[in-house]
Short mmCIF file of N, CA, C and O in Angstrom, two decimals:
data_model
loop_
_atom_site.label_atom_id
_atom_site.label_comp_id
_atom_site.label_asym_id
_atom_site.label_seq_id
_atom_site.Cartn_x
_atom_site.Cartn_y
_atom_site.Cartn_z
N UNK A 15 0.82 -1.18 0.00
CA UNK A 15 0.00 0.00 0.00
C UNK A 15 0.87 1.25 0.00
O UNK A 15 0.51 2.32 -0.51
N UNK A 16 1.76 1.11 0.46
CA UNK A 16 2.36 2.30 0.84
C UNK A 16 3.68 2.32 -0.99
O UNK A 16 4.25 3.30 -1.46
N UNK A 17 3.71 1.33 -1.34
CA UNK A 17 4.51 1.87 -2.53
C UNK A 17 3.62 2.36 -3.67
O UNK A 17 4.09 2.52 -4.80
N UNK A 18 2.26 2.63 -3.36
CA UNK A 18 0.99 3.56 -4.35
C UNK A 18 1.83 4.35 -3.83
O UNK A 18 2.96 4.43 -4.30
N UNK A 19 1.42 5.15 -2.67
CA UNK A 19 1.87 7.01 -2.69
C UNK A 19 3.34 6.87 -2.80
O UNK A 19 4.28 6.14 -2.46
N UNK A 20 2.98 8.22 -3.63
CA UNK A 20 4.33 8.86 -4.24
C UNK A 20 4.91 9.55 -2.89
O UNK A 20 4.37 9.74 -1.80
N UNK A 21 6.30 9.88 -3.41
CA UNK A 21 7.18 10.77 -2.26
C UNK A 21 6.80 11.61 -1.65
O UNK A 21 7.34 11.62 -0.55
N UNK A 22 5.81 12.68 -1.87
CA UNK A 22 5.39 13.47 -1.48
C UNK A 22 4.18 13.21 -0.11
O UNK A 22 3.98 13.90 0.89
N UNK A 23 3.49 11.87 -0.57
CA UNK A 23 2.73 12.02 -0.26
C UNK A 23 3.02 11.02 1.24
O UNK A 23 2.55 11.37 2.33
N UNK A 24 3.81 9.83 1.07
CA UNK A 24 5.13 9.39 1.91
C UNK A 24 5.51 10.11 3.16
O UNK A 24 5.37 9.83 4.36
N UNK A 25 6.19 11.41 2.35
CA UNK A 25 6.34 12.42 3.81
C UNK A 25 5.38 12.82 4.52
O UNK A 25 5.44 12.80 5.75
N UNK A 26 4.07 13.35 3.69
CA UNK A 26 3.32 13.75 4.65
C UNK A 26 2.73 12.37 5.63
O UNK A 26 2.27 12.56 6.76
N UNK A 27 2.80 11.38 5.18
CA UNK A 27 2.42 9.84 5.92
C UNK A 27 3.42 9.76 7.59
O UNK A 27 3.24 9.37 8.74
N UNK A 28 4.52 10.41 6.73
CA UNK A 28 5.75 10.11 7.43
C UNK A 28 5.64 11.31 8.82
O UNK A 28 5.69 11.02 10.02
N UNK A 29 5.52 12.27 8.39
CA UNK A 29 5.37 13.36 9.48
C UNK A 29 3.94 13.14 10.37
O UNK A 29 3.90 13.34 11.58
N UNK A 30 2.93 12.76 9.68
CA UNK A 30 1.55 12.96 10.45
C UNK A 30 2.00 11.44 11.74
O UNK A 30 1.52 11.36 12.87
N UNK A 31 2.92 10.52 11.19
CA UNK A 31 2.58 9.13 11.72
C UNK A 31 4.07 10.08 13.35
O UNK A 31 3.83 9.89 14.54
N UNK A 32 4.82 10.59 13.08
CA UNK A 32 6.04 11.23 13.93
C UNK A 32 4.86 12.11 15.05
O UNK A 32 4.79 11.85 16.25
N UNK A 33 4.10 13.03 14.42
CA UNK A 33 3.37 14.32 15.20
C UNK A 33 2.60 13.53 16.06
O UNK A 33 2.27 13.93 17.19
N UNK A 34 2.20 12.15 15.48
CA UNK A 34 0.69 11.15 16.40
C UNK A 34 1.63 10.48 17.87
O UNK A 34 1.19 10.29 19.00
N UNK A 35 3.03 10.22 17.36
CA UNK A 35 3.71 9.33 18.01
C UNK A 35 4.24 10.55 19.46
O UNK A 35 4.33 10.32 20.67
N UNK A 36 4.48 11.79 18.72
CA UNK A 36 5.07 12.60 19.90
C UNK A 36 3.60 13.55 20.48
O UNK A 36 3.42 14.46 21.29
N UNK A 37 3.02 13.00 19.84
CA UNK A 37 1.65 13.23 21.02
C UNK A 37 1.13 12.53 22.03
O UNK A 37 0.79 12.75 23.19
N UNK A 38 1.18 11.30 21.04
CA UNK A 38 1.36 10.45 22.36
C UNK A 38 1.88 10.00 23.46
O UNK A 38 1.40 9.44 24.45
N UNK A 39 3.54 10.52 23.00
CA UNK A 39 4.36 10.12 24.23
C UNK A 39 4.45 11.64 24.84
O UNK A 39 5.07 11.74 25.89
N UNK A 40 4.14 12.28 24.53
CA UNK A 40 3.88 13.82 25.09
C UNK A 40 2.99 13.84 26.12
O UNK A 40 3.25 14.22 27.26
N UNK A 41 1.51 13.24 25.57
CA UNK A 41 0.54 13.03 26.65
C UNK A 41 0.99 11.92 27.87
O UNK A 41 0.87 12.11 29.08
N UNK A 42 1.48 10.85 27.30
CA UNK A 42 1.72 10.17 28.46
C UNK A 42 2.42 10.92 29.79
O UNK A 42 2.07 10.92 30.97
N UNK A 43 3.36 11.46 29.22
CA UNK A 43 4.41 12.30 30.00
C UNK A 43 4.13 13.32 30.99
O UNK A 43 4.60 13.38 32.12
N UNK A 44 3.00 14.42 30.23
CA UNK A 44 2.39 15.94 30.89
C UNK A 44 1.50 15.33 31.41
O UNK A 44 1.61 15.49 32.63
N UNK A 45 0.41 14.52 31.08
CA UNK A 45 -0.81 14.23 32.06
C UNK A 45 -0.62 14.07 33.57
O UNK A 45 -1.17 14.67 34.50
N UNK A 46 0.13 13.30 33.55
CA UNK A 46 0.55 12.67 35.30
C UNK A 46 1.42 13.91 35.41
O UNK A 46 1.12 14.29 36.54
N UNK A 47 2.25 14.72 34.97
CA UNK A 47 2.71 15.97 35.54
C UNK A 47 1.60 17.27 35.74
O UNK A 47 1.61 17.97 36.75
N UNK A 48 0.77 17.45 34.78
CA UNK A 48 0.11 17.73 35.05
C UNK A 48 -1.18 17.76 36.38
O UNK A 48 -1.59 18.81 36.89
N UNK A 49 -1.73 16.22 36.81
CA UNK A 49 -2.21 16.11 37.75
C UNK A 49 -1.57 16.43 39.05
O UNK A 49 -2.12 16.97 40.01
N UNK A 50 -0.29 16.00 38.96
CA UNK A 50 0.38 16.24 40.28
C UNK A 50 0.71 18.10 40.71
O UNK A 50 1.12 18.42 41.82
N UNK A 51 0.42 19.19 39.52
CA UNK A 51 0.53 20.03 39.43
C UNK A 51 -0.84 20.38 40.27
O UNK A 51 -0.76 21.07 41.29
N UNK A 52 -1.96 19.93 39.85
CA UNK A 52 -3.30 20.42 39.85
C UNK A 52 -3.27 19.89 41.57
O UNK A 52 -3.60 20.76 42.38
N UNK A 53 -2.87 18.43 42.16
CA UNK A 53 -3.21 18.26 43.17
C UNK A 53 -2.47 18.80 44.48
O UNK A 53 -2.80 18.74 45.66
N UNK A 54 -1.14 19.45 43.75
CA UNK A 54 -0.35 20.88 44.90
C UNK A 54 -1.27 21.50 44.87
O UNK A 54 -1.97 21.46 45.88
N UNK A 55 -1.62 22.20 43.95
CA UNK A 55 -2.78 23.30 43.77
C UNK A 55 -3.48 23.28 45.00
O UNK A 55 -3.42 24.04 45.96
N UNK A 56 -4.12 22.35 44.81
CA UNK A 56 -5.07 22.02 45.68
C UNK A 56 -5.01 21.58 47.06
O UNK A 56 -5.93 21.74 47.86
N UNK A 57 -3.91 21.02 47.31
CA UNK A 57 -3.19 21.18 48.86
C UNK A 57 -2.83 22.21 49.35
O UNK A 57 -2.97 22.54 50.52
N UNK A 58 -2.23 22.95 48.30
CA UNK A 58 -2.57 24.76 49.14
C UNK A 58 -3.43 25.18 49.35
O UNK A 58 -3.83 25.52 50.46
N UNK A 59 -3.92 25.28 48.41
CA UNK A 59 -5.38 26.02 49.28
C UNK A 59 -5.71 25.70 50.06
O UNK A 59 -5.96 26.44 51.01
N UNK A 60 -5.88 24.43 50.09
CA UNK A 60 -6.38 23.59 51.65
C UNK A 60 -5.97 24.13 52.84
O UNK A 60 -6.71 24.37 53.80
N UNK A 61 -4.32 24.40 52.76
CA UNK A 61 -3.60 24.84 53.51
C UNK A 61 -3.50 26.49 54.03
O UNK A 61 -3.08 26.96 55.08
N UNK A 62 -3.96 27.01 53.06
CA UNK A 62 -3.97 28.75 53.45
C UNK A 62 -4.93 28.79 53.76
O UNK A 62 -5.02 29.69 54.60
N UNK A 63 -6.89 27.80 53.41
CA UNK A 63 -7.77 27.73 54.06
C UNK A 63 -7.53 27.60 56.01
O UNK A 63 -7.84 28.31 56.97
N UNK A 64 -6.98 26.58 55.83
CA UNK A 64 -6.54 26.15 57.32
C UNK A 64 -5.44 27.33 58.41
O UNK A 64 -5.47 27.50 59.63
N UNK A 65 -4.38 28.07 57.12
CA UNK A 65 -3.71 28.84 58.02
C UNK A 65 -4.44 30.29 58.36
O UNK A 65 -4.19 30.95 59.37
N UNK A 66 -5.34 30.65 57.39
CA UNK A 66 -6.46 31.62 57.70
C UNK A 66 -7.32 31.27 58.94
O UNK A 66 -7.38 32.21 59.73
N UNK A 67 -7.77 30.53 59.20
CA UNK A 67 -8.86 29.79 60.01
C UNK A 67 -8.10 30.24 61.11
O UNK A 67 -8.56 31.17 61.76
N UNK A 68 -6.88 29.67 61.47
CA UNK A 68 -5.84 29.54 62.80
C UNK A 68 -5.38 30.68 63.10
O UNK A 68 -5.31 31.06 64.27
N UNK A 69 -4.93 31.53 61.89
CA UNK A 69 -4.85 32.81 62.11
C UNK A 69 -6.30 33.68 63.18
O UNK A 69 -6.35 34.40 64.18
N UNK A 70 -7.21 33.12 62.28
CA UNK A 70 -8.44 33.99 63.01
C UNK A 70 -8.86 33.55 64.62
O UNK A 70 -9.35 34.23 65.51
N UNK A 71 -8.39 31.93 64.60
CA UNK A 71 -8.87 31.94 65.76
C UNK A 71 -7.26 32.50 67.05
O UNK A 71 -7.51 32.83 68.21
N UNK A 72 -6.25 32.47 66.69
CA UNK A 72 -5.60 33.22 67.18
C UNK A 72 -5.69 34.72 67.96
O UNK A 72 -5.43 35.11 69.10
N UNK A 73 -6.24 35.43 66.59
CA UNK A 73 -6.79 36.64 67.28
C UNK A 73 -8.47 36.59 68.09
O UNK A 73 -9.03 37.41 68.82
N UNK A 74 -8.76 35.67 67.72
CA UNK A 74 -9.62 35.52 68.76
C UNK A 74 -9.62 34.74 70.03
O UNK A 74 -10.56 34.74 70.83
N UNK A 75 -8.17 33.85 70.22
CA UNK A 75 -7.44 33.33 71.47
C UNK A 75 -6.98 34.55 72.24
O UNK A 75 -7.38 34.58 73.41
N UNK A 76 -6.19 35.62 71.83
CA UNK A 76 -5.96 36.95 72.70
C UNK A 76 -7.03 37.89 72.73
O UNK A 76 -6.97 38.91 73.41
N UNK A 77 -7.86 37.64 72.13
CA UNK A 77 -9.15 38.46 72.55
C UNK A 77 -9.89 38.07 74.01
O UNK A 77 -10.12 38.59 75.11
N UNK A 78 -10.14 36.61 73.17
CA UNK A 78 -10.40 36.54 74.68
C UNK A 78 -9.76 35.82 76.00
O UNK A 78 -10.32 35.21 76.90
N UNK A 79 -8.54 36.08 75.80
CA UNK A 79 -7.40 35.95 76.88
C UNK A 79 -8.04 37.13 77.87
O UNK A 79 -8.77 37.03 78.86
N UNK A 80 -7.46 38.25 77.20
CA UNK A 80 -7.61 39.65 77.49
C UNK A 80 -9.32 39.67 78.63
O UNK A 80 -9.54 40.03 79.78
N UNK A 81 -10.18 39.08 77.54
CA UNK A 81 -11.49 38.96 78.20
C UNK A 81 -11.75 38.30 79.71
O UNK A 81 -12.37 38.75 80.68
N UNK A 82 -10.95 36.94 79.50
CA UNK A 82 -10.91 36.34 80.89
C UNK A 82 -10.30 37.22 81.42
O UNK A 82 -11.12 37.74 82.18
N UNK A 83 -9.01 37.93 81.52
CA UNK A 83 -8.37 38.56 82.22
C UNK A 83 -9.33 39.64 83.12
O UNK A 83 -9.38 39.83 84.34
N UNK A 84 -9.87 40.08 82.31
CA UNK A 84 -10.49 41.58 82.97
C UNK A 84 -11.51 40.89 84.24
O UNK A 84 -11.58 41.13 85.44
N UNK A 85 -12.29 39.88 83.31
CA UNK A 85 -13.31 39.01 84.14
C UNK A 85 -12.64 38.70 85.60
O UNK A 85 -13.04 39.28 86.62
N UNK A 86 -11.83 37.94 85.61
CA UNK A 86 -10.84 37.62 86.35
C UNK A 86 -10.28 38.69 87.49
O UNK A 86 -9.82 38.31 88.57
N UNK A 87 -10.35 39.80 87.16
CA UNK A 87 -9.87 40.92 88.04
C UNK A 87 -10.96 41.48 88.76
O UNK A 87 -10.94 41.81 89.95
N UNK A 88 -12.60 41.61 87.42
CA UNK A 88 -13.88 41.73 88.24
C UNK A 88 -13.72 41.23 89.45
O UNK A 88 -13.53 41.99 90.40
N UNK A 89 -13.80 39.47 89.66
CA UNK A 89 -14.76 38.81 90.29
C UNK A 89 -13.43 39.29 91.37
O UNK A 89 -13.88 39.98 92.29
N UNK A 90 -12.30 39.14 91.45
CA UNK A 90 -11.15 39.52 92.37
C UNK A 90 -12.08 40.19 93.23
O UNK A 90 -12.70 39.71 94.18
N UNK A 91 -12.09 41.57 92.71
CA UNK A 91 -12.40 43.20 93.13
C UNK A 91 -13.85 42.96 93.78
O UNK A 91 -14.13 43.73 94.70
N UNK A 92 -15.03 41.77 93.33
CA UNK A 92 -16.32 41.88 94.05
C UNK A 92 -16.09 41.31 95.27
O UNK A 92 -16.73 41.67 96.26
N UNK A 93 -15.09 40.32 95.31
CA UNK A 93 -15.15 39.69 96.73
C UNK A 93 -15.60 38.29 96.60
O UNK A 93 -15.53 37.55 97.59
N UNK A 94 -16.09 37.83 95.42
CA UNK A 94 -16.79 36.49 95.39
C UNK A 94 -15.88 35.14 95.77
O UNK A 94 -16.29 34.15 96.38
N UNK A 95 -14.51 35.36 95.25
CA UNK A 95 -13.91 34.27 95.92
C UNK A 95 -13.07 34.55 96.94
O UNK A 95 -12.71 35.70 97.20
N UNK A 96 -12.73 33.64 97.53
CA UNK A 96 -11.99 33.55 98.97
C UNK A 96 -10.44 33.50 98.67
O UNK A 96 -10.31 32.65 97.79
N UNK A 97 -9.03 34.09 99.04
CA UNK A 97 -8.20 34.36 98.38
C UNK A 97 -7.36 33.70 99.98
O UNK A 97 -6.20 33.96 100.30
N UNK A 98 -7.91 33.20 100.43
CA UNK A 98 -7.19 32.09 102.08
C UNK A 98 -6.60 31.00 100.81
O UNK A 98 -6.81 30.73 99.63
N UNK A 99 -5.99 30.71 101.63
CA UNK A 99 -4.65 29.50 100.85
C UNK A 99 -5.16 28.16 100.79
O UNK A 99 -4.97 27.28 99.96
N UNK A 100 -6.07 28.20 102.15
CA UNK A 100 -6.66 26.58 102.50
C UNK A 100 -8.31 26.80 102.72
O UNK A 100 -8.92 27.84 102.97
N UNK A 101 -8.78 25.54 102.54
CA UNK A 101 -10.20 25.28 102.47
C UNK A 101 -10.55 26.06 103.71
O UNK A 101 -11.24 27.08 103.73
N UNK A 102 -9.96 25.42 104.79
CA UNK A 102 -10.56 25.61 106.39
C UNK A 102 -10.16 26.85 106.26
O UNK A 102 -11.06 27.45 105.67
N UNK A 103 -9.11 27.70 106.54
CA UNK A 103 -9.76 29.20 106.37
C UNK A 103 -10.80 29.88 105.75
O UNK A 103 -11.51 30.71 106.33
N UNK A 104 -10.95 29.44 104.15
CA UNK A 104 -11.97 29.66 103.67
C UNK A 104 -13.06 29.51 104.26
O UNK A 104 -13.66 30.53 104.61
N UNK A 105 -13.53 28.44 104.50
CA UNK A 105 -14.87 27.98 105.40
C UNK A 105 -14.80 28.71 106.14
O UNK A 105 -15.72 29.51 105.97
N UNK A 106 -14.12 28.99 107.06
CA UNK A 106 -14.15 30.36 108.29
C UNK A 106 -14.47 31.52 107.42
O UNK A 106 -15.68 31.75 107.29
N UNK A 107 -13.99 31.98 107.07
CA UNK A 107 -14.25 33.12 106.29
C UNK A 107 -15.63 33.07 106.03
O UNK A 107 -16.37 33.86 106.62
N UNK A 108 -15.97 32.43 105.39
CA UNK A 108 -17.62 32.32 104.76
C UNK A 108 -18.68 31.97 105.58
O UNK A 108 -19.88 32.15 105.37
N UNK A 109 -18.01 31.32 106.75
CA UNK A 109 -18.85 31.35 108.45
C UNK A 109 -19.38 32.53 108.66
O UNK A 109 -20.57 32.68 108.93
N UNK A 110 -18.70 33.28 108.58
CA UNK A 110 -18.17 34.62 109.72
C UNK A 110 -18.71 35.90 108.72
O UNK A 110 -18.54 37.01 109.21
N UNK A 111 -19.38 35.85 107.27
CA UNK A 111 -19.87 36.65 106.28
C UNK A 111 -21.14 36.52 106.08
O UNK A 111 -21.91 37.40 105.70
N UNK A 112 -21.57 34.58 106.52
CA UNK A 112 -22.92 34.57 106.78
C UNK A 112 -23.58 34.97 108.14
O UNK A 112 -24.52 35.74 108.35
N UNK A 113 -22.95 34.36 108.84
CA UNK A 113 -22.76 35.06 110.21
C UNK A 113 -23.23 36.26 110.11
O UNK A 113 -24.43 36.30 110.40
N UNK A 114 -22.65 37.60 109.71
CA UNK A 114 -22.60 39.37 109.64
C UNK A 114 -23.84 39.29 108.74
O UNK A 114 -24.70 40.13 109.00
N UNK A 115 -24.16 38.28 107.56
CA UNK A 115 -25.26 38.90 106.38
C UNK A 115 -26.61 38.34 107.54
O UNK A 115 -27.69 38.84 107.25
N UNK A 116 -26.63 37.58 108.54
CA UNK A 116 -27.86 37.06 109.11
C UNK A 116 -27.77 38.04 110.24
O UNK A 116 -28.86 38.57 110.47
N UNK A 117 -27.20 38.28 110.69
CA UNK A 117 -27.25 39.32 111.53
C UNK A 117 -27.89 41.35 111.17
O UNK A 117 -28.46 42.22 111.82
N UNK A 118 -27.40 41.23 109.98
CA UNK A 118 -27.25 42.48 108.80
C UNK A 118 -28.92 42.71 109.35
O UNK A 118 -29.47 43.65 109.92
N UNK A 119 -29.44 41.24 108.83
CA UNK A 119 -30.41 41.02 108.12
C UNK A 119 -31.65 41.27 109.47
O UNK A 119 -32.82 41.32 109.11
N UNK A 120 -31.31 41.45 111.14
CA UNK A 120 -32.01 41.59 111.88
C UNK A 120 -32.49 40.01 112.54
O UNK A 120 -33.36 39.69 113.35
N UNK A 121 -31.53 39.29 111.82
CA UNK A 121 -31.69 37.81 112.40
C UNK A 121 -31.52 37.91 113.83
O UNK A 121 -31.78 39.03 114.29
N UNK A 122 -31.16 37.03 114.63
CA UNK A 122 -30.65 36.52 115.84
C UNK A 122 -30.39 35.05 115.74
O UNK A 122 -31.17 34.22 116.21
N UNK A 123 -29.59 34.82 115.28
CA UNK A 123 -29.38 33.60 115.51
C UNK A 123 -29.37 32.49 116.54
O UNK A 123 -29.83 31.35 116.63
N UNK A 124 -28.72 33.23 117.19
CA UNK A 124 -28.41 32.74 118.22
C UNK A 124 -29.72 32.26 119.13
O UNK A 124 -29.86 31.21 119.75
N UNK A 125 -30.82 33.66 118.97
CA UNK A 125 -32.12 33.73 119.86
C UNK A 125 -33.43 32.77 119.28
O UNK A 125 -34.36 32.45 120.01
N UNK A 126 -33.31 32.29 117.54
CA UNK A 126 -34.36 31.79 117.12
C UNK A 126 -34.04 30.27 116.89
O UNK A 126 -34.80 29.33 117.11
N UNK A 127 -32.85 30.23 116.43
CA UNK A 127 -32.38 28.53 116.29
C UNK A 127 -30.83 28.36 116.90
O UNK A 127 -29.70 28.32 116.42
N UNK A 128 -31.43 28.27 118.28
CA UNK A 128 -29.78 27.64 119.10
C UNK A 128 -28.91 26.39 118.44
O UNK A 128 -27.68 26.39 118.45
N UNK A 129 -29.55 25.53 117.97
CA UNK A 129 -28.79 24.70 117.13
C UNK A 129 -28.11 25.10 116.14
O UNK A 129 -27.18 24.31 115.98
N UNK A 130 -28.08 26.20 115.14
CA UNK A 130 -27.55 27.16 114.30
C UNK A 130 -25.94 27.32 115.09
O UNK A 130 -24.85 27.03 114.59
N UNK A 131 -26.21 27.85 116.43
CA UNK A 131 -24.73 28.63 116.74
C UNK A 131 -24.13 27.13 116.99
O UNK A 131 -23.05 26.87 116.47
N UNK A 132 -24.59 26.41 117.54
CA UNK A 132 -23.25 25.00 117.41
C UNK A 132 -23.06 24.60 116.16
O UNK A 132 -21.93 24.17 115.90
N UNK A 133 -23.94 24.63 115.24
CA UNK A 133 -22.69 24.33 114.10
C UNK A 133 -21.54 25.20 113.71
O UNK A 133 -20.70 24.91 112.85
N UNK A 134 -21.58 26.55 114.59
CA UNK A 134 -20.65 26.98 114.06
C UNK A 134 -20.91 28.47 113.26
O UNK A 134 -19.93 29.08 112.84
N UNK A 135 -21.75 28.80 113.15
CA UNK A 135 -23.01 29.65 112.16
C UNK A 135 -23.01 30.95 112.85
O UNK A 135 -23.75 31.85 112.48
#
């Protein structure tokens, strides 16, 4: 078959059959470079998704650092917790506040429930 076409027509046989062959081994080659191109791609983003995110919650970790902090100095300054080293002081302490608030209050303790002052009250 191929000694029908003339020379001319030979080469062009000859070049189209070269252009099919380095396409093919062209594609074999770029595709899989290609994908591995596309799937960095795509691990970054993933990744600047994620370092954005961390970023934000960062500034919102010293936000509200800052927040507890102040909170933290509130409740100091109201008096709500007991700043004794040990329980049993504490408990005294909080004896001796209910004690003053029942008294404040026009109680008598002592005069309406005598069992009250032996616990301690």
């Amino acid at each position: 078959m191929l000694d029908r076409l003339d020379d001319k027509q030979q080469r062009w046989l000859a070049v189209g059959l070269l252009a099919g062959v380095i396409l093919i081994v062209g594609s074999m080659l770029l595709v899989p470079f290609l994908g591995t191109i596309l799937e960095y791609n795509e691990t970054i983003e993933n990744l600047e998704f994620r370092l954005n995110r961390y970023t934000g919650r960062i500034v919102d970790k010293e936000k509200m650092q800052s927040q507890v902090a102040d909170l933290r100095k509130q409740l100091r300054n109201a008096g709500f917790f007991s700043s004794q080293e040990t329980a049993a002081v504490a408990i005294a302490e909080m004896q001796k506040k209910i004690k003053q608030a029942v008294q404040d209050a026009g109680g008598g303790a002592d005069d309406q429930y005598p069992g009250v002052a032996a616990a301690g009250i």
